[in-house]
Tab-separated table of C-alpha atoms in Angstrom:
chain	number	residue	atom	x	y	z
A	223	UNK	CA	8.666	2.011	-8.038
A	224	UNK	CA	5.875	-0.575	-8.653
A	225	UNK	CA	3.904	-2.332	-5.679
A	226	UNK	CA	5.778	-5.412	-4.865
A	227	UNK	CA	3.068	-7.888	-6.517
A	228	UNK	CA	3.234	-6.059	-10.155
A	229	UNK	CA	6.488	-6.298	-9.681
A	230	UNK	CA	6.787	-10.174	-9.225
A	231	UNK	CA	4.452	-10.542	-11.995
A	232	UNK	CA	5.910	-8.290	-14.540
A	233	UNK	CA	9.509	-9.914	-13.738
A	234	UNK	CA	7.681	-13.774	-14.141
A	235	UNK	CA	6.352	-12.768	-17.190
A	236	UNK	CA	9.745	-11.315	-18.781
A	237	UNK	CA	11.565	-14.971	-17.691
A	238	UNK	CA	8.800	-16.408	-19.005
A	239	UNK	CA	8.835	-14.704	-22.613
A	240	UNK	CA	12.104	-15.455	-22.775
A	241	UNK	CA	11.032	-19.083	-22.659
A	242	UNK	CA	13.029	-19.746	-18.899
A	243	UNK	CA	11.792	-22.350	-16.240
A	244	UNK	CA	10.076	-20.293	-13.469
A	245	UNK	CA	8.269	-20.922	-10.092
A	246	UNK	CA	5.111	-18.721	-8.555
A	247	UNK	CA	5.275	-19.576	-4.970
A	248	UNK	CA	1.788	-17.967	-2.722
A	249	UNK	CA	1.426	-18.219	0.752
A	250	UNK	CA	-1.791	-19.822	1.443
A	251	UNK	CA	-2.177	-20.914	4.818
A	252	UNK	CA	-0.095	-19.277	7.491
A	253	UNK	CA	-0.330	-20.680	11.819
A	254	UNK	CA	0.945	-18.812	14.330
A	255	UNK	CA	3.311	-15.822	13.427
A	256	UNK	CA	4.262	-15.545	10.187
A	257	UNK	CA	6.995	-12.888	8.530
A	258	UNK	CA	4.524	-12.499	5.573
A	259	UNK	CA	0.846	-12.373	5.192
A	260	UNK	CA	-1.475	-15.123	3.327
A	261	UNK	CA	-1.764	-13.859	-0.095
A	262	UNK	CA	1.968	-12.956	-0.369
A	263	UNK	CA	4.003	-14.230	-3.522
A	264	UNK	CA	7.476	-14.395	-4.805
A	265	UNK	CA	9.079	-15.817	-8.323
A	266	UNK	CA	12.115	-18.040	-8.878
A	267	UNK	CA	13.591	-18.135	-12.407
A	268	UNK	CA	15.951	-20.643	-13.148
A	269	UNK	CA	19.594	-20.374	-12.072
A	270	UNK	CA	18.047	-19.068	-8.701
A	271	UNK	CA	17.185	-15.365	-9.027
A	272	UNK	CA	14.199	-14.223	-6.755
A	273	UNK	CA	11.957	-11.341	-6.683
A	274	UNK	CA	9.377	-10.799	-4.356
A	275	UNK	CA	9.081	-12.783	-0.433
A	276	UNK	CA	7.062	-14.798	0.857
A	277	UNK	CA	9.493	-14.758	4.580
A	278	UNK	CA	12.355	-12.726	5.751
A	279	UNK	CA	14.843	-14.655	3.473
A	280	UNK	CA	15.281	-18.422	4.666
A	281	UNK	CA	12.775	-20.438	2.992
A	282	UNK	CA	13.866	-18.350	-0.344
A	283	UNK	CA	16.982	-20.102	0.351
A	284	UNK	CA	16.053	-22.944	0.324
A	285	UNK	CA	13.145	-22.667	-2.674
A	286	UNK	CA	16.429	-21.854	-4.572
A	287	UNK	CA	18.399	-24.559	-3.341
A	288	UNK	CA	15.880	-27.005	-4.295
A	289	UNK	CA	14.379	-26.162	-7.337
A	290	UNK	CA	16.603	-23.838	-9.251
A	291	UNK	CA	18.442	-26.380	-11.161
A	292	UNK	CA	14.923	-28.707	-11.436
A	293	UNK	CA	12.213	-26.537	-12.243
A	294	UNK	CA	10.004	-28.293	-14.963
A	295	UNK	CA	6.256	-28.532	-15.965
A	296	UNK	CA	4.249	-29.740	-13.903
A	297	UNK	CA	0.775	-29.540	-11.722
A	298	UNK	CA	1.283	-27.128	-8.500
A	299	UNK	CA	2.436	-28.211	-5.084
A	300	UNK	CA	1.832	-27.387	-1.958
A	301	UNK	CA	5.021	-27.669	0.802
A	302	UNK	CA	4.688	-26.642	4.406
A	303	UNK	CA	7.371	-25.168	6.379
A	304	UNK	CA	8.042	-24.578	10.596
A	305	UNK	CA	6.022	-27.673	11.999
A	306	UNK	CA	8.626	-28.517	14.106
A	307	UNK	CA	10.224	-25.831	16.381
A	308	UNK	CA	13.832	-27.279	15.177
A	309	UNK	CA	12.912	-26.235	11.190
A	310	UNK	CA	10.734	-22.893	12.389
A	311	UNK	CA	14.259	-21.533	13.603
A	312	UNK	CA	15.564	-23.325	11.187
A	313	UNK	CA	13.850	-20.881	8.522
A	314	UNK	CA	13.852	-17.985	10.889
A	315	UNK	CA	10.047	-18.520	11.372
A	316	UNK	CA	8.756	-16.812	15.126
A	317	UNK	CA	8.247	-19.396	17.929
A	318	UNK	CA	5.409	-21.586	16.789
A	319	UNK	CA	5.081	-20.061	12.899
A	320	UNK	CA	3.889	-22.125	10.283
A	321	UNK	CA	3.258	-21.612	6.637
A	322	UNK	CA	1.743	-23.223	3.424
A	323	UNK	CA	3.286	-22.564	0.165
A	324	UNK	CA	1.449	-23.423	-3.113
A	325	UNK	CA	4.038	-23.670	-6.093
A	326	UNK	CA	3.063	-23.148	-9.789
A	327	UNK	CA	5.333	-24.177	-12.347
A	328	UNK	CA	6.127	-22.336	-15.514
A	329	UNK	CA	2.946	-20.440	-15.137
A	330	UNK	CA	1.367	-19.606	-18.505
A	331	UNK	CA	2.523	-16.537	-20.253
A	332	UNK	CA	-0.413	-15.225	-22.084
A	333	UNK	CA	-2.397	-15.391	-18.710
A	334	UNK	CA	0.154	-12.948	-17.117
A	335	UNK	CA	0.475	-10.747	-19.857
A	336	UNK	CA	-3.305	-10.319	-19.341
A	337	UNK	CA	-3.319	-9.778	-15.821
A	338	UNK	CA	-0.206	-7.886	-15.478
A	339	UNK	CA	-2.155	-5.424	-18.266
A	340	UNK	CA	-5.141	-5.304	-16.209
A	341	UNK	CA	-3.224	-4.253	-13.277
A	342	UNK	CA	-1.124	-1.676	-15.292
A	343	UNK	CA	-4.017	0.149	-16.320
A	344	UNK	CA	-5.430	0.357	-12.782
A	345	UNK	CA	-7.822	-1.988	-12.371
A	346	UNK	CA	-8.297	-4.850	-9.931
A	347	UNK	CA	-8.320	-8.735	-10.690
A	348	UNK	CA	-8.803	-12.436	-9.196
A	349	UNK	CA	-6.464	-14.941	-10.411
A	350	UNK	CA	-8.158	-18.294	-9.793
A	351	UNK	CA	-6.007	-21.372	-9.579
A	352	UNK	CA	-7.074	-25.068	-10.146
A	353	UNK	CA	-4.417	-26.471	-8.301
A	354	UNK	CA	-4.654	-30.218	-9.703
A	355	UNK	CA	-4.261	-28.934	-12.530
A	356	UNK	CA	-2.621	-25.199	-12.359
A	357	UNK	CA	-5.549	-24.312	-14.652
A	358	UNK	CA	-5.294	-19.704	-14.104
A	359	UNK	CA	-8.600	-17.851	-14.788
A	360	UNK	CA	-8.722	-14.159	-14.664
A	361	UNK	CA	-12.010	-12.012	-13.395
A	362	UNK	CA	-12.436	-8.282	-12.920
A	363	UNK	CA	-13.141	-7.470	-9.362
A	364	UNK	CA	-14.308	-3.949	-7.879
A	365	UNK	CA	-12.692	-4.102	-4.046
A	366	UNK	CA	-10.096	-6.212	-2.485
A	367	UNK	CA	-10.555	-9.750	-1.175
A	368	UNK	CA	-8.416	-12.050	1.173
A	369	UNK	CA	-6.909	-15.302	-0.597
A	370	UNK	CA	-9.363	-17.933	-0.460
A	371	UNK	CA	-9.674	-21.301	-1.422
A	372	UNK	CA	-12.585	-23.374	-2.466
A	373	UNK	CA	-13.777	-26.826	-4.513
A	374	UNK	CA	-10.554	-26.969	-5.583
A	375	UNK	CA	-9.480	-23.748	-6.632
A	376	UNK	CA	-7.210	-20.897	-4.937
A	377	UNK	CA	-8.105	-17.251	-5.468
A	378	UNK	CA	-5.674	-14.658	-5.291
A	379	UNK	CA	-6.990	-11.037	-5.571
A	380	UNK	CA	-4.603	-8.615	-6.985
A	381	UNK	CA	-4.852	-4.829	-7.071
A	382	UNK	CA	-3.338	-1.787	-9.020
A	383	UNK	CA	-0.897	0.084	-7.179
A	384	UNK	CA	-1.248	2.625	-4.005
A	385	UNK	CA	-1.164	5.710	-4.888
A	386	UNK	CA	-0.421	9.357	-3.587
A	387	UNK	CA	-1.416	12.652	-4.449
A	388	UNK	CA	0.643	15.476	-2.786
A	389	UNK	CA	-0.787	19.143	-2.338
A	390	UNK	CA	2.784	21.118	-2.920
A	391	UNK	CA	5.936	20.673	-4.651
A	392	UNK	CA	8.101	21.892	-1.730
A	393	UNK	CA	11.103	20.660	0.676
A	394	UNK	CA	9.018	18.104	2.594
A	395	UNK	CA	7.038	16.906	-0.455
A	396	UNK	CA	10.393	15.901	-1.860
A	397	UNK	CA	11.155	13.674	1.182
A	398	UNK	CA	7.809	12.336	1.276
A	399	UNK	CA	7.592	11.255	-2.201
A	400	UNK	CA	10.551	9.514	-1.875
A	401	UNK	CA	9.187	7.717	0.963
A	402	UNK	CA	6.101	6.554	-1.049
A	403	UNK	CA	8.231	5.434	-4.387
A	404	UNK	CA	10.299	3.142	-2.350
A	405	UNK	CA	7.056	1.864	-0.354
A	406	UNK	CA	5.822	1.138	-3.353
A	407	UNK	CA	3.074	3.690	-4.081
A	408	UNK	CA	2.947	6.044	-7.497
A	409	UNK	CA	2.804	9.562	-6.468
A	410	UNK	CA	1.907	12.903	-8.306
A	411	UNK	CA	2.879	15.918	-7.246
A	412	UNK	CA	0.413	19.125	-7.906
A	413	UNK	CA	1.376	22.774	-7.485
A	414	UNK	CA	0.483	25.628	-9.829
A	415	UNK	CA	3.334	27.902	-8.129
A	416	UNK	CA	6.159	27.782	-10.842
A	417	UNK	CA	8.664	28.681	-8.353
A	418	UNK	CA	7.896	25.725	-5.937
A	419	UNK	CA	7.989	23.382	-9.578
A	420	UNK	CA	10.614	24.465	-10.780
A	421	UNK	CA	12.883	23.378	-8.138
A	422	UNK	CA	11.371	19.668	-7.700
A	423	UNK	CA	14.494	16.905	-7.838
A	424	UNK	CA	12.451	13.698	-7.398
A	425	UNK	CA	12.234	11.614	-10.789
A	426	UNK	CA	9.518	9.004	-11.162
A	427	UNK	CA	6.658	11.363	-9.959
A	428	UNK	CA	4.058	12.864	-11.994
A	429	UNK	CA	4.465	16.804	-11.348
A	430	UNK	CA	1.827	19.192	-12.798
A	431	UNK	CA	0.433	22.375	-12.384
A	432	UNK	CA	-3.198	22.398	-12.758
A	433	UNK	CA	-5.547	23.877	-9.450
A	434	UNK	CA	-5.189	20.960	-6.688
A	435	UNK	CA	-9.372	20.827	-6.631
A	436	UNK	CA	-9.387	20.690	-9.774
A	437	UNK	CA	-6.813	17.398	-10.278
A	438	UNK	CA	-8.364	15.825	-6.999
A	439	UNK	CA	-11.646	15.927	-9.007
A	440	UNK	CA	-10.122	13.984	-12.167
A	441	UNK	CA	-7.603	11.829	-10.058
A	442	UNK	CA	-10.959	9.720	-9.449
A	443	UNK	CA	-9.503	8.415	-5.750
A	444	UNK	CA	-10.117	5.226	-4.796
A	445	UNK	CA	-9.707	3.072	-1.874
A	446	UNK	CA	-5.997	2.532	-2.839
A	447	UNK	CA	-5.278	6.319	-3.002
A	448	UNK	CA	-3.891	8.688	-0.358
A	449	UNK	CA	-4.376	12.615	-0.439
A	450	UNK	CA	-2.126	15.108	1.485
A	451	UNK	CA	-2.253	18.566	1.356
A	452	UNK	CA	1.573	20.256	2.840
A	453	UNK	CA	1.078	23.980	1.417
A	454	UNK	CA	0.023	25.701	4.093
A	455	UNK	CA	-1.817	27.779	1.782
A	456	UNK	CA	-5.763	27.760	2.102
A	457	UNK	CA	-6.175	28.378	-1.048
A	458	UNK	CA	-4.737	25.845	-2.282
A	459	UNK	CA	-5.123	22.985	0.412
A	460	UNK	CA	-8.800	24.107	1.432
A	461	UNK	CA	-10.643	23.555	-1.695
A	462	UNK	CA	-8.702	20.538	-2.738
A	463	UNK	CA	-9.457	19.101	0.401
A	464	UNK	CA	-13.350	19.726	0.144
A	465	UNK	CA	-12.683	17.728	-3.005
A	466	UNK	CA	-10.568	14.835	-1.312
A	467	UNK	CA	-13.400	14.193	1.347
A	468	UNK	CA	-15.968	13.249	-1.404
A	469	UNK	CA	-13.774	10.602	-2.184
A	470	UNK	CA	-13.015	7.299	-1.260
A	471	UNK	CA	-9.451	7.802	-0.665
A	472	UNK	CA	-8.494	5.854	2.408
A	473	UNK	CA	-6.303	8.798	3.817
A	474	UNK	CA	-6.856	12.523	3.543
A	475	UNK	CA	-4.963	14.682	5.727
A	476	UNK	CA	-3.153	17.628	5.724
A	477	UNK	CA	0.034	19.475	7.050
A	478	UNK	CA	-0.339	22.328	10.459
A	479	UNK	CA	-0.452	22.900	13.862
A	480	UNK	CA	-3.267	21.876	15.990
A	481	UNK	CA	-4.336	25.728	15.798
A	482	UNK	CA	-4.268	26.142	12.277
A	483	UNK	CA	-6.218	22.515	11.700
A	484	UNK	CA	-8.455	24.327	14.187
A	485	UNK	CA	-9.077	27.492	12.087
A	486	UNK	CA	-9.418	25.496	8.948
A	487	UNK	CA	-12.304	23.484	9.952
A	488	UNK	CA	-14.070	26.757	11.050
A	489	UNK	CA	-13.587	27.682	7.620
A	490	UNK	CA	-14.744	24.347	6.648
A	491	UNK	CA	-17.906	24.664	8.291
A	492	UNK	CA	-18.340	28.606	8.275
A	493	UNK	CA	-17.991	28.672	4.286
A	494	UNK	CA	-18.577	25.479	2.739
A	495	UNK	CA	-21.415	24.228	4.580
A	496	UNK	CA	-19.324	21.248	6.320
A	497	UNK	CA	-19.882	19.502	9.740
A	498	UNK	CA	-17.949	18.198	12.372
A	499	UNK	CA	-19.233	14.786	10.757
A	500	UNK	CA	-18.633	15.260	7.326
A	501	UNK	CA	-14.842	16.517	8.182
A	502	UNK	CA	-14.285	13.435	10.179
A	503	UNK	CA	-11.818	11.568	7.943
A	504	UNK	CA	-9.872	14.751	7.479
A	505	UNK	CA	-6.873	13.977	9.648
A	506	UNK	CA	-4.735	16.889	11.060
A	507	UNK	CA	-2.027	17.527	12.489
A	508	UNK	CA	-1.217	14.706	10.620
A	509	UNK	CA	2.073	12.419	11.241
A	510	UNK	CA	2.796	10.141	13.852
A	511	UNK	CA	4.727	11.861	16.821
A	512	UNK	CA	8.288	11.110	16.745
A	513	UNK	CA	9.424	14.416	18.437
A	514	UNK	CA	10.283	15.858	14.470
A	515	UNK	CA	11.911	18.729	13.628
A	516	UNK	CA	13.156	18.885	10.173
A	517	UNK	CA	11.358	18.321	6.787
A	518	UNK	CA	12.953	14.582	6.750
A	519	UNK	CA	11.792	13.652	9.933
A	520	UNK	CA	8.390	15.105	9.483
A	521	UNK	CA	7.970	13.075	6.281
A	522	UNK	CA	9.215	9.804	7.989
A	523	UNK	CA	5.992	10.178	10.346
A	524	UNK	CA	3.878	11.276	7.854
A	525	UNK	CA	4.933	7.968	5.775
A	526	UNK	CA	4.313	6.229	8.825
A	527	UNK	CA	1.016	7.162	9.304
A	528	UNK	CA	0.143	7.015	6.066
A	529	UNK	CA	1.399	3.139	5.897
A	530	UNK	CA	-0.667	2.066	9.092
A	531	UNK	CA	-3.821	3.496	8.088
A	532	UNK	CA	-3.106	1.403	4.738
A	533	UNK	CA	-2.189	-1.273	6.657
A	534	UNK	CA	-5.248	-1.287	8.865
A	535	UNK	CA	-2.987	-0.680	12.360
A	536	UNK	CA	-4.782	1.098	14.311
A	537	UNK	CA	-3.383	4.430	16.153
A	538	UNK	CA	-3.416	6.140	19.213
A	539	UNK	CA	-6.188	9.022	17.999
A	540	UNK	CA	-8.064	6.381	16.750
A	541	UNK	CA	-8.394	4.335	19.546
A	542	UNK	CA	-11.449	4.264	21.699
A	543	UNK	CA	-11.548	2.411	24.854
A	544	UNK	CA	-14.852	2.003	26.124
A	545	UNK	CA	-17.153	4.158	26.769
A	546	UNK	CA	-14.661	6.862	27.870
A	547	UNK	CA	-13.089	7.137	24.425
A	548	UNK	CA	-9.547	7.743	25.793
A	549	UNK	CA	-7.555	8.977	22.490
A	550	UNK	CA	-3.749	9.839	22.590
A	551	UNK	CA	-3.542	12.433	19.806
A	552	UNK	CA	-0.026	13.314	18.792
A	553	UNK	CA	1.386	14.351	15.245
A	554	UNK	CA	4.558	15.290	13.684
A	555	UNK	CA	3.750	18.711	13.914
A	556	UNK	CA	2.785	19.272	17.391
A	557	UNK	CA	4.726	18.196	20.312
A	558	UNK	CA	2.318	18.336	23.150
A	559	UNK	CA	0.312	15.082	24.305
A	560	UNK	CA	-3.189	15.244	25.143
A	561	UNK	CA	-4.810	12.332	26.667
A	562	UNK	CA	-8.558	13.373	26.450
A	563	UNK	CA	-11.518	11.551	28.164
A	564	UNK	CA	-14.480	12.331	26.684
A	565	UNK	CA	-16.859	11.651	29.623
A	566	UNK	CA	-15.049	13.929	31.953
C-alpha cells in the first residue's frame, strides 16, 4: 500500500485523465484540536467519491454534499469550518477545533503527472500554489518542510513513501510487514536462509536474499526509512546493523532480551570499534510494552514504536526529566519495568 498522499494524488490524476470534475482540498490553518494535521489533503471526484481526509469523516460529508454535483473551473477557495461550538460538533471537530480548507478545482493534469512521477521514483517535492489564481509549480526539495504560506502562494511539501527494511523472513516479520503495508510504508524483506524464504505469505513486499549488510549498504536509507533486524542471529543482524547506524534511517532497532541487547553491544564495541555513543540510536529491546506474548502481539508494539518515533511522539525511554533523567524503559520483549535515575 502507498502512503496516503501518493495515494490521493495518483487517484486525482486518474479522474482527471479521464477528463472528470475534481476537487484538491489541503488543510492550511488548523486552531485548537484538530482530527488532521496542517498539510493534510483529500480529493473529491464528481458524483462524490473521496479518497484521502482531511477530518474523521464529517466535513467530507459535507464537501460532497456541496460540491459533488457543482464542481467547475475555477480559482481556489478557502472555507473555514468549527468557529462556532454548535458547527465544531456539528462536524465532529474537539471542543474549540477549527480548520482552514483551501480548495483547488480541476487541478491541472500534466502538473500531477509530474509530481506524482517525482514521488514514485523516491524523491521529495514542493507543490507551490498561487491561490488567486491556482497557478501549481513544482521544485525538488532534499528534507521535509511544514505547509507554509507566503506573498500569495501556499507550499505543500510532499515526500516519497516510508519505508521498511526487515532483517528476517520469519513468523513475526510476516505480522510486521503487514502492519507497515497497511500503515502505509513499502517494506522489503531480506534473508539469505532459503528455508525462512521459502515459506514467506505476505504479497506486496520485496523479498530477497542477498547478505543483510550488504542490501542495508545499497538500500541508501534515508530519513523516511526504518531498519529492524528480528533474526536473532549475529551474523546476520550484527553486521547489518553496523551498516544501518551509518545511516540516516530514523529508526534502527533490533529484536532480544535486555541480556542479549546487552551482549551485542559488547560485541559492538569489543569487535567493531563502536562506542556507547556511536550505538546510541540503536534501540533494543525494541517494542513498546504491551505485556506481549505471541509473534502478533510483539509486532503490534513493534509497529507502534516504530509509528511514534515517525511521528515524533516521544516515549517513555526517551524521556528525560531534568537533570535526573528519569527513563521508563520497557519493550515488547521484556516484561520487567525499570525506572532508572541517573543521579542516584
Amino acid at each position: 500500500m502507498e502512503n496516503l498522499d501518493l495515494f490521493v494524488l495518483r487517484t486525482l490524476l486518474d479522474w482527471r485523465r479521464a477528463g472528470k470534475a475534481t476537487l484538491l482540498a489541503t488543510v492550511v490553518r488548523t486552531w485548537g484540536s484538530s482530527p488532521r494535521p496542517v498539510g493534510s489533503i483529500m480529493a473529491l471526484c464528481e458524483g462524490g467519491a473521496v479518497v484521502g481526509s482531511v477530518s474523521g469523516g464529517c466535513i467530507e460529508d459535507d464537501l460532497i454534499h456541496r460540491y459533488r454535483d457543482a464542481l467547475t473551473d475555477g480559482p481556489p477557495q478557502r472555507t473555514r469550518y468549527g468557529v462556532s461550538a454548535d458547527e465544531a460538533h456539528r462536524f465532529g471537530l474537539p471542543c474549540g477545533g477549527t480548520l482552514e480548507l483551501l480548495l483547488e478545482f480541476n487541478p491541472d493534469a500534466d502538473s500531477l503527472t509530474d509530481l506524482v512521477g517525482r514521488l514514485g521514483s523516491g524523491r521529495m517535492a514542493m507543490r507551490s500554489t498561487e491561490v488567486a489564481t491556482g497557478r501549481v509549480t513544482l521544485s525538488d526539495m532534499d528534507q521535509p518542510e511544514a505547509l507554509r504560506e507566503q506573498d500569495g502562494w501556499l507550499h505543500n511539501a510532499f515526500g516519497p513513501e516510508y519505508r521498511l527494511l526487515m532483517i528476517g523472513a520469519g513468523q513475526l516479520s510476516e505480522y510486521l510487514a503487514t502492519m507497515a503495508l497497511f500503515s502505509g510504508f513499502s517494506v522489503t524483506v531480506c534473508d539469505p536462509r532459503e528455508e525462512y524464504r521459502s515459506a514467506w505469505q505476505v504479497p506486496g513486499v520485496t523479498l530477497t536474499n542477498d547478505m543483510p549488510d550488504d542490501v542495508v549498504r545499497t538500500f541508501r536509507a534515508d530519513r523516511r526509512t526504518a531498519i529492524v533486524a528480528l533474526t536473532h542471529d549475529p551474523k546476520l543482524d550484527d553486521l547489518a546493523l553496523l551498516e544501518a547506524l551509518g545511516t540516516e534511517a530514523f529508526y534502527i532497532g533490533a529484536i532480544g532480551s535486555r541480556r542479549n541487547q546487552a551482549l551485542r553491544q559488547a560485541r559492538l564495541i569489543e569487535h567493531f570499534d563502536q562506542t556507547e555513543e556511536s550505538l546510541a540510536h540503536l534501540r533494543g529491546p525494541i517494542g513498546i510494552y504491551i505485556g506481549s506474548k505471541t509473534p502478533a502481539e510483539i509486532a503490534v508494539s513493534v509497529m507502534a514504536e516504530v509509528l511514534a518515533v515517525k511521528n515524533g511522539v516521544p516515549l517513555p525511554r526517551d524521556l528525560a526529566v531534568g537533570p535526573a533523567k528519569e527513563k521508563l524503559d520497557v519493550s515488547a520483549n521484556d516484561a520487567v519495568t525499570c525506572f532508572v535515575r541517573e543521579d542516584a
